Tab-separated table of C-alpha atoms in Angstrom:
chain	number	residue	atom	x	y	z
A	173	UNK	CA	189.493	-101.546	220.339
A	174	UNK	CA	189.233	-98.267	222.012
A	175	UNK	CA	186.713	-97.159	224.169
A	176	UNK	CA	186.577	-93.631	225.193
A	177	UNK	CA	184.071	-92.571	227.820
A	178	UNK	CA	183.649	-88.791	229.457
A	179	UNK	CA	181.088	-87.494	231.443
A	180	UNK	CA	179.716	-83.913	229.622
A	181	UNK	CA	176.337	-82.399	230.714
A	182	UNK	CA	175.515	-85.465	232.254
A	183	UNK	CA	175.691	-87.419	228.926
A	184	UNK	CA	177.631	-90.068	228.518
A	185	UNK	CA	179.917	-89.902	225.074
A	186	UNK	CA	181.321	-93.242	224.036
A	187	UNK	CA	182.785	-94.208	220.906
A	188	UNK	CA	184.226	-97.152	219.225
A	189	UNK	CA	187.597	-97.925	217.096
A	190	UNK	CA	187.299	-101.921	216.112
A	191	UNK	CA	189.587	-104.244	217.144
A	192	UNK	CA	191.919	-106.405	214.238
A	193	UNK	CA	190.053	-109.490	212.885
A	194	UNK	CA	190.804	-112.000	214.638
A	195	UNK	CA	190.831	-113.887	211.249
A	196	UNK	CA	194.344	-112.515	210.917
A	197	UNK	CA	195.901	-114.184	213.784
A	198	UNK	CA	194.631	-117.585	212.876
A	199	UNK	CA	196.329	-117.362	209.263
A	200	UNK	CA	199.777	-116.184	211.027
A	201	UNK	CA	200.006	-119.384	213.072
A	202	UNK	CA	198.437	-122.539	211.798
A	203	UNK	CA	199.612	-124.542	214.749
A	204	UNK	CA	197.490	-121.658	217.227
A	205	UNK	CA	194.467	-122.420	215.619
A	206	UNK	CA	193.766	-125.844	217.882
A	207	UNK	CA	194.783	-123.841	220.854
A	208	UNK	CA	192.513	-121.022	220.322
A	209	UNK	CA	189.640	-123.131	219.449
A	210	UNK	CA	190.065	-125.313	222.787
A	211	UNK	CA	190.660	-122.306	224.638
A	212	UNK	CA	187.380	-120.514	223.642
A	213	UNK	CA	184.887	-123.202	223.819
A	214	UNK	CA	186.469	-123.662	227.982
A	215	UNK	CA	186.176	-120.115	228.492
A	216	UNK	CA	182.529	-119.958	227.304
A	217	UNK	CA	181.581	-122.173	229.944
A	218	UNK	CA	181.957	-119.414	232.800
A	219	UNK	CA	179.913	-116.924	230.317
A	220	UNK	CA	181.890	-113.222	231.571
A	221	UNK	CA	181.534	-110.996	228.507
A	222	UNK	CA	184.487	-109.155	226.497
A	223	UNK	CA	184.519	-107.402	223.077
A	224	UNK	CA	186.481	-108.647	220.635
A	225	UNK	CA	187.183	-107.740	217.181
A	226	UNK	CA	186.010	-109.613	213.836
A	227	UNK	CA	185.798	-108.084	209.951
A	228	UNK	CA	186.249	-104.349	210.798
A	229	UNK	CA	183.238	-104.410	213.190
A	230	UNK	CA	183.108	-104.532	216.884
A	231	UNK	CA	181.277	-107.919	218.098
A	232	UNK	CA	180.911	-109.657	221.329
A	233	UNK	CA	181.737	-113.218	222.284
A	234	UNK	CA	181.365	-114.999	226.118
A	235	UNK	CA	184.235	-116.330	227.584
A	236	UNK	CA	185.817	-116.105	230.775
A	237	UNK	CA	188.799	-114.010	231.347
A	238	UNK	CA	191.235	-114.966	234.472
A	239	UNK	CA	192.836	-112.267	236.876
A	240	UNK	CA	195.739	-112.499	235.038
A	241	UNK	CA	193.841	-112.243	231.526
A	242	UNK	CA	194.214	-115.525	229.726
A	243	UNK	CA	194.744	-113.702	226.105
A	244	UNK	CA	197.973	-111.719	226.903
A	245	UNK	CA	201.126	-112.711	225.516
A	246	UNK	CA	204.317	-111.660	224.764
A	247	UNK	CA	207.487	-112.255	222.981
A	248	UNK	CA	206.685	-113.196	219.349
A	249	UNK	CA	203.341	-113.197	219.848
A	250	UNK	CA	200.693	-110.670	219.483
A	251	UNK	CA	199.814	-108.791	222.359
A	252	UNK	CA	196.315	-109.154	223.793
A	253	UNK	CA	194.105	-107.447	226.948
A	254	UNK	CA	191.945	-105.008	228.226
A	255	UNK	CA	193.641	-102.062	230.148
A	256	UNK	CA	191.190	-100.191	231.927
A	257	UNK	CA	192.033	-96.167	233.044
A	258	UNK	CA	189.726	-94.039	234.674
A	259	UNK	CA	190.572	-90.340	236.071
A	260	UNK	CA	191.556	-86.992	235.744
A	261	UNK	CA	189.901	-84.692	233.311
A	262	UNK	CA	193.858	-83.303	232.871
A	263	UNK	CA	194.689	-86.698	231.868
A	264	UNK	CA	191.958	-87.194	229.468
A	265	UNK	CA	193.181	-85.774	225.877
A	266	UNK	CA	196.584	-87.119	226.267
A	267	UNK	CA	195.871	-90.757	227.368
A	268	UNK	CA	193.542	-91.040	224.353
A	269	UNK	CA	196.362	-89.950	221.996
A	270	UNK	CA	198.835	-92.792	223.502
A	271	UNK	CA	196.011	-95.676	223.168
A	272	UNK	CA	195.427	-94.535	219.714
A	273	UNK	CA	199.480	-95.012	219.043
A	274	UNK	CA	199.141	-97.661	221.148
A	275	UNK	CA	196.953	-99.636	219.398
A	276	UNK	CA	198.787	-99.619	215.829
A	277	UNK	CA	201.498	-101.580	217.696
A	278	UNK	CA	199.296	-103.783	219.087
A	279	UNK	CA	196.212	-103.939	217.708
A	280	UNK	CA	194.727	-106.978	219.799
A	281	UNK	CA	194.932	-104.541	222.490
A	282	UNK	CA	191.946	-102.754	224.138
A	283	UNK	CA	192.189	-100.119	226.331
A	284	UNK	CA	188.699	-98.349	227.737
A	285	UNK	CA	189.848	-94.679	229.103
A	286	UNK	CA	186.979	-93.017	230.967
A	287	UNK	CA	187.470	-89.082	232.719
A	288	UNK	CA	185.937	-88.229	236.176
A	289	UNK	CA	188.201	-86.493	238.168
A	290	UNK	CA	191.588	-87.272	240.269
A	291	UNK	CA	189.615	-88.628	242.785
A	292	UNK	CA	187.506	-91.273	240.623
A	293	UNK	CA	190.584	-92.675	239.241
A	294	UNK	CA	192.664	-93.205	242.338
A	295	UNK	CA	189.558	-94.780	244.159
A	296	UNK	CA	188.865	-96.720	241.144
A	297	UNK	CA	192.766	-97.820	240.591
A	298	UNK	CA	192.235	-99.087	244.910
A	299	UNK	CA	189.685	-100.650	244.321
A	300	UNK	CA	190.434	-102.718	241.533
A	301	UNK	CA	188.284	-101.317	239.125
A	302	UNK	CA	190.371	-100.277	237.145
A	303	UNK	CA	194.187	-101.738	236.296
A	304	UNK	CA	195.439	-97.443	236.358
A	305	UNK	CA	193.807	-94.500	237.676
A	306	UNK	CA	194.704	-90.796	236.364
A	307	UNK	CA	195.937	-88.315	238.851
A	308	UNK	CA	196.701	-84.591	238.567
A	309	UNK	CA	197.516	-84.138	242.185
A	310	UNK	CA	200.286	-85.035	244.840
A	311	UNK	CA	199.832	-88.499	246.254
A	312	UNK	CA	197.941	-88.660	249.530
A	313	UNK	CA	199.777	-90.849	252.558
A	314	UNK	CA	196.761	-92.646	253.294
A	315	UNK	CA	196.136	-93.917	249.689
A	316	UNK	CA	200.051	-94.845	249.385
A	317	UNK	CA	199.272	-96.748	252.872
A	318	UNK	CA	196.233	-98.379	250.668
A	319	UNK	CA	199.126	-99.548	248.205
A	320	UNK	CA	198.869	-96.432	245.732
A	321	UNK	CA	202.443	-96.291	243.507
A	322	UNK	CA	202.651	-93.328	241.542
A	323	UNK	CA	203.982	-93.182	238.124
A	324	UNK	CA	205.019	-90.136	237.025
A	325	UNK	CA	203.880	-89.356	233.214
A	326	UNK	CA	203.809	-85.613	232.164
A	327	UNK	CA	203.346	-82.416	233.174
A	328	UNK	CA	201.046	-79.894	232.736
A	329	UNK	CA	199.048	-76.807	234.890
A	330	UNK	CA	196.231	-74.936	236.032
A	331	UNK	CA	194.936	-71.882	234.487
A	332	UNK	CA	192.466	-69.119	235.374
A	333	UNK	CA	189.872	-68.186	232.821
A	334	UNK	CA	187.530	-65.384	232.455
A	335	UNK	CA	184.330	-65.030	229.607
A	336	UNK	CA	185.664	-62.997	226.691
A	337	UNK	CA	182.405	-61.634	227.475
A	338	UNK	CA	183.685	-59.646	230.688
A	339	UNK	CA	182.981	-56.314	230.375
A	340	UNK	CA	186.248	-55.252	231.660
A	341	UNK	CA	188.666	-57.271	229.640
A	342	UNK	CA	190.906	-54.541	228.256
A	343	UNK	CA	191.497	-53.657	231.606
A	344	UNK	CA	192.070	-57.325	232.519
A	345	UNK	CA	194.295	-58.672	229.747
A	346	UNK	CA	196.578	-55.338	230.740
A	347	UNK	CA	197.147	-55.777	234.469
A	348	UNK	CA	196.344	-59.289	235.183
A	349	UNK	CA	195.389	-61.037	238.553
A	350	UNK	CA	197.856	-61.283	241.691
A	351	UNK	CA	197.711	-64.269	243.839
A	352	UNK	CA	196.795	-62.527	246.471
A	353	UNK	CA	193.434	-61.531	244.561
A	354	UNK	CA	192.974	-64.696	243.669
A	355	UNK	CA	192.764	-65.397	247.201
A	356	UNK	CA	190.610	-62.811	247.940
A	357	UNK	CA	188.191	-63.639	245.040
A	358	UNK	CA	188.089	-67.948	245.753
A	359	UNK	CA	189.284	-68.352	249.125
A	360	UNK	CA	188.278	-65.454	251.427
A	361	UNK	CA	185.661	-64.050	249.213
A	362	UNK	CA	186.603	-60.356	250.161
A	363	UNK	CA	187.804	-59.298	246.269
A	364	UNK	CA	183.428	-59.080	245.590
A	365	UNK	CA	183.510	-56.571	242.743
A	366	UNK	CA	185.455	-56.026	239.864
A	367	UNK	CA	186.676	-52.662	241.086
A	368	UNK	CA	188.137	-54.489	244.309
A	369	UNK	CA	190.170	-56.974	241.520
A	370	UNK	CA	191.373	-54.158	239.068
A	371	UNK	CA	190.542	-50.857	240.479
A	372	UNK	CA	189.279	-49.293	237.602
A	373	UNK	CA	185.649	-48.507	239.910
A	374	UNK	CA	183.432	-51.070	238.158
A	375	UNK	CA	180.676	-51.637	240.693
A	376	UNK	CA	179.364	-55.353	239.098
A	377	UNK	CA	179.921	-58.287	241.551
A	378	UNK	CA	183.067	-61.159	240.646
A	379	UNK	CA	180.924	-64.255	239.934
A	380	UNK	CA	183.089	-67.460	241.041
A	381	UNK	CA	183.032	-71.058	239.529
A	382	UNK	CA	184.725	-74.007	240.830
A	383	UNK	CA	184.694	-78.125	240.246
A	384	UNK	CA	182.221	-79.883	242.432
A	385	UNK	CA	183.855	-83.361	241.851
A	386	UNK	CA	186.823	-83.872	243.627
A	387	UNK	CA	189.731	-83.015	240.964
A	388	UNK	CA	193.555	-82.236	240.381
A	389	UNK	CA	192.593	-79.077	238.854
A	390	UNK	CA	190.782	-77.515	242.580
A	391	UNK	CA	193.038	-79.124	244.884
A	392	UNK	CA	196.128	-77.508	242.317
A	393	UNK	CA	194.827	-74.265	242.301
A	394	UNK	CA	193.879	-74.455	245.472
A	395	UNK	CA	197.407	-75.273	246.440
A	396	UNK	CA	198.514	-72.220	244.633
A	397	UNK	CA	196.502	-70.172	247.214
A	398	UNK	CA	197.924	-72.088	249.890
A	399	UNK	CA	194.687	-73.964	250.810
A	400	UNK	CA	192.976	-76.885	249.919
A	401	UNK	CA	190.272	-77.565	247.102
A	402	UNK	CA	187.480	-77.481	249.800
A	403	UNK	CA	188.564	-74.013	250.601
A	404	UNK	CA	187.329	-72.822	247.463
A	405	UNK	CA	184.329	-70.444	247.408
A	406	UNK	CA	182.158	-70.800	244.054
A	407	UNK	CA	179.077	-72.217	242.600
A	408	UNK	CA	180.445	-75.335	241.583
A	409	UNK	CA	180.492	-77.476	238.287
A	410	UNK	CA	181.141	-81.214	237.626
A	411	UNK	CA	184.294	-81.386	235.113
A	412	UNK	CA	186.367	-79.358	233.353
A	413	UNK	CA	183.827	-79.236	230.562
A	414	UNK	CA	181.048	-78.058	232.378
A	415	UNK	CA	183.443	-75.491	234.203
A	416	UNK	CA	184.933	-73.734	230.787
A	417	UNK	CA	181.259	-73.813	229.809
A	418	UNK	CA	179.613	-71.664	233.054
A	419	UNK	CA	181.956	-69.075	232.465
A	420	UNK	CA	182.257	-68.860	229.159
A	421	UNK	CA	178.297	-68.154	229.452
A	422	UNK	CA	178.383	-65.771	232.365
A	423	UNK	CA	180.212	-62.318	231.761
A	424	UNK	CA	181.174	-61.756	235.099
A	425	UNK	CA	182.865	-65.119	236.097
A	426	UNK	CA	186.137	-66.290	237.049
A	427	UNK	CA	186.788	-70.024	236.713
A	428	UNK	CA	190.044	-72.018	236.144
A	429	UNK	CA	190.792	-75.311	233.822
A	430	UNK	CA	193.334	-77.331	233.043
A	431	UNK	CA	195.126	-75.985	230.062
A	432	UNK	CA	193.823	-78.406	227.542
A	433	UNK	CA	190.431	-77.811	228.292
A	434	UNK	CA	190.950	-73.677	228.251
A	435	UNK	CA	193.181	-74.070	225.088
A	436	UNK	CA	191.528	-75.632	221.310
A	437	UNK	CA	193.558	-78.309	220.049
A	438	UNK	CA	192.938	-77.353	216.268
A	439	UNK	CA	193.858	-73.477	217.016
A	440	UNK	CA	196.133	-73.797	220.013
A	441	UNK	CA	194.488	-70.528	220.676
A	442	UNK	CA	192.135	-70.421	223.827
A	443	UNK	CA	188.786	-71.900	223.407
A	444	UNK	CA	186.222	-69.812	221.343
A	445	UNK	CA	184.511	-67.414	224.318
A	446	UNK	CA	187.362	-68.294	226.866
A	447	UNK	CA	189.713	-66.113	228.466
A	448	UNK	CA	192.733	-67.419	229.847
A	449	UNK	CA	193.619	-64.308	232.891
A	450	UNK	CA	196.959	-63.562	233.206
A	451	UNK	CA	198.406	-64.066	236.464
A	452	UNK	CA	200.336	-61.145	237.849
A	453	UNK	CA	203.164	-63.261	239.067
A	454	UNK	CA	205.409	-60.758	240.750
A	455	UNK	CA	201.844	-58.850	242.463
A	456	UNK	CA	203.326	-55.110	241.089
A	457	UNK	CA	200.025	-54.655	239.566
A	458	UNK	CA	200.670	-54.527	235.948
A	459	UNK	CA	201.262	-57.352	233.361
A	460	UNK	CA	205.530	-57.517	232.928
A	461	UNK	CA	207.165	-58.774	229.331
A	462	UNK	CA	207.931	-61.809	231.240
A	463	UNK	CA	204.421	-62.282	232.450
A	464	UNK	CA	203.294	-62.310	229.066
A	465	UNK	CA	202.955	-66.116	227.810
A	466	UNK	CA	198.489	-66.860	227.661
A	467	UNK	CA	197.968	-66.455	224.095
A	468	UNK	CA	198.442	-70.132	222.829
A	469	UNK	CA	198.701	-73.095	224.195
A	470	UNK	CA	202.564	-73.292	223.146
A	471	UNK	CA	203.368	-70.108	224.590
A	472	UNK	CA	201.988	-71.144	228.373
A	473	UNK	CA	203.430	-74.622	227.826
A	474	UNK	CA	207.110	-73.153	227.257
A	475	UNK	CA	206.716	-71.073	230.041
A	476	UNK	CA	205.774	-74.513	232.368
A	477	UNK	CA	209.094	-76.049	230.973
A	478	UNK	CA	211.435	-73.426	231.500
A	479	UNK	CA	209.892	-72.221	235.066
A	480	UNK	CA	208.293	-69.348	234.035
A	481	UNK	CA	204.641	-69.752	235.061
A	482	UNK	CA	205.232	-71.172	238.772
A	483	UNK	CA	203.925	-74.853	240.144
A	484	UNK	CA	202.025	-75.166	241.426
A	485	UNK	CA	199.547	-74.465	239.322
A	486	UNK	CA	201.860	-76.345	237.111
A	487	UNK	CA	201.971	-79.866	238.118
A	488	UNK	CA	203.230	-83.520	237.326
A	489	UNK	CA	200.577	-85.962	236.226
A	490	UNK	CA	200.337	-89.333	237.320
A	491	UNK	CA	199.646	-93.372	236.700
A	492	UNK	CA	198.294	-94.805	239.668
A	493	UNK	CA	198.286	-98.424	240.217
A	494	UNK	CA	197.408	-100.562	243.501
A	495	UNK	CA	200.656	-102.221	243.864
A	496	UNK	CA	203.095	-102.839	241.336
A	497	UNK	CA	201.070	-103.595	237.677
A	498	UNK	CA	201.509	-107.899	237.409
A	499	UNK	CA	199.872	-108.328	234.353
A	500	UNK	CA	201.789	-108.383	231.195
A	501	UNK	CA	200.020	-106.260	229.202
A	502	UNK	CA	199.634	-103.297	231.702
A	503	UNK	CA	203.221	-103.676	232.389
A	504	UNK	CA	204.279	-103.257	228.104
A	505	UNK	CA	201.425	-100.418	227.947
A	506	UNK	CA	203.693	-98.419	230.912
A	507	UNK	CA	207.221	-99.335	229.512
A	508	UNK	CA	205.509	-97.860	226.387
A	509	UNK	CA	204.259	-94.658	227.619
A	510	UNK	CA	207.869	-93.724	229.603
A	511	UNK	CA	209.925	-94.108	226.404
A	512	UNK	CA	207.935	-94.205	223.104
A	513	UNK	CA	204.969	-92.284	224.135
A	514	UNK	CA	206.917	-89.569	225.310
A	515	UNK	CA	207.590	-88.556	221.980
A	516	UNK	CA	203.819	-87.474	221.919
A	517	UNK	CA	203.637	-85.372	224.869
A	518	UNK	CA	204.187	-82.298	223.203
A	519	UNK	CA	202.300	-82.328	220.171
A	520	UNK	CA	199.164	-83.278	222.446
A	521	UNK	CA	199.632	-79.876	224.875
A	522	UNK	CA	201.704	-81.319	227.616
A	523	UNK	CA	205.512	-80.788	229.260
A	524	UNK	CA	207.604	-83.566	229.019
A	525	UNK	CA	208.938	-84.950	232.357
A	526	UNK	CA	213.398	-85.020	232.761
A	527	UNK	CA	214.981	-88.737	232.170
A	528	UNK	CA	216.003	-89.428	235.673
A	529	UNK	CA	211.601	-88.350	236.478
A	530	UNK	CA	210.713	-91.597	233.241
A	531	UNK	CA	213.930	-93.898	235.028
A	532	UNK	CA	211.533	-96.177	236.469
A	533	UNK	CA	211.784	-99.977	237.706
A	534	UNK	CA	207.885	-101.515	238.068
């Protein structure tokens, strides 16, 4: 069973894929049956709570549920367990994708993926609350002191968005933004009018959005302007939801989001009243053929891979676990993830990472 969890508007989304019947185990090993039995009416004793699946619909029986997770196994036997991932919003799309895939090798597998920022995931992964916490940032030595081991996944990056609303848009699609406005507009706050970004004498004031929970997305593009993400100047908005949503409402705003929340998944085009700015990489003031790669998700993607748009605001993704995973079915879910999983980066809006970066020993 999948359980997907996000945090939008202050709502809480969850939905629900059931697990396999359980029914179908029992007639592939007639020998199990005894064992299962025994097993179940011991761990009901302790009376912890875990969903299981039965007929197609999800149900929930009591049993208890050891650190190590008495229902994994391995070899010729089904895989079982709960893997438990909470993080980065940048994370989000593509970690649902590989427990989906997942889950049709091993369907006695749950995994429960909730998104809440960089920082939620690597406290919750240190905490034990989780068995892997999402990351879209660099590592910090403290939490690597704490035990943090980071496991590179993907790759993706930052972009800066606009309202399609802007009343200066022509203007802004054709020269861009340097970094050095950027600055000026999140960091020092001196870039206060649109004529100070583009020179083109438009008197209305730059209205600036950034992430109130502490994210990989701020502390990237912060990074990008040489600062950190509580540096950045802006009224600021929980997720990257909430942030494509102020400034897709306010005319005058400049925002940024990870690229799979500023790009549609079913278009690959930008999402519908989002702007994805240009960046004016080499500052001359005018949008270049090779500065030309925002108008689908595939376009700003290649131009990750090959170097093209600079990191950061591109940036590796990560697994974060405290210590090196132990149990059996976190372990097969990883091994999964840097060989067969890779094969969905792509089609889900993310770079994939070189073979010597998915060469790992855990």
């Amino acid at each position: 069973m999948i359980i997907q969890t996000a945090e939008i508007k202050g709502l809480k989304l969850s939905g629900r894929v059931a697990a396999k019947p359980l029914a179908a185990a029992f007639a592939a090993r007639a020998a199990l049956t005894v064992f299962l039995l025994i097993s179940i009416l011991a761990q009901a004793l302790s009376g912890h709570t875990a969903a299981v699946g039965g007929d197609g619909e999800a149900a929930e029986a009591a049993f208890t549920v050891d650190a190590r997770d008495a229902m994994e196994r391995t070899g010729d036997e089904e895989l079982r367990g709960t893997i438990s991932l909470s993080g980065a919003w940048a994370l989000y799309p593509m970690v649902v994708k590989w427990a989906e895939e997942f889950r049709k090798i091993h369907p006695g597998v749950r995994l429960d993926v909730q998104a809440g920022g960089a920082g939620k995931g690597i406290a919750d992964a240190l905490s034990g609350m989780v068995d892997i916490g999402m990351v879209s940032r660099d590592i910090h030595p403290e939490e690597t002191a704490r035990g943090a081991i980071a496991l590179a996944v993907t790759k993706d990056g930052v972009v800066p968005t606009a309202s399609r609303r802007n009343p200066y848009l022509k203007d802004l699609l054709r020269m861009g933004i340097g970094r050095s406005a950027f600055e000026g507009i999140f960091v020092t706050g001196r870039m206060k009018t649109w004529n100070d970004v583009l020179r083109n004498g438009a008197r209305k004031e730059v209205h600036v959005f950034t992430r109130s929970d502490a994210c990989g997305a701020a502390e990237t593009w912060a990074a990008f302007l040489g600062k950190k993400q509580e540096d950045l100047l802006g009224i600021a908005v929980y997720g990257d939801p909430g942030l494509a949503d102020a400034v897709i409402r306010d005319p005058l705003a400049v925002g940024f989001n990870n690229i799979n929340f500023a790009y549609d998944a079913g278009t690959l085009k930008p999402v519908e009243g989002l702007v994805v700015i240009p960046v004016d990489l080499n500052g001359n003031g005018i949008l270049d053929p090779g500065e030309k790669f925002y108008g689908s998700r595939d376009e700003i993607t290649a131009a990750i891979e090959r170097g093209a748009y600079p990191s950061p605001p591109a940036r590796e993704l990560y697994f974060v676990t405290k210590g090196k995973p132990v149990r059996p079915v976190v372990r097969k879910f990883l091994a999964w993830v840097l060989k067969e999983g890779q094969g969905f980066v792509r089609e889900a809006g993310y770079i994939p990472l070189s073979a010597e970066k998915l060469k790992v020993s855990f």
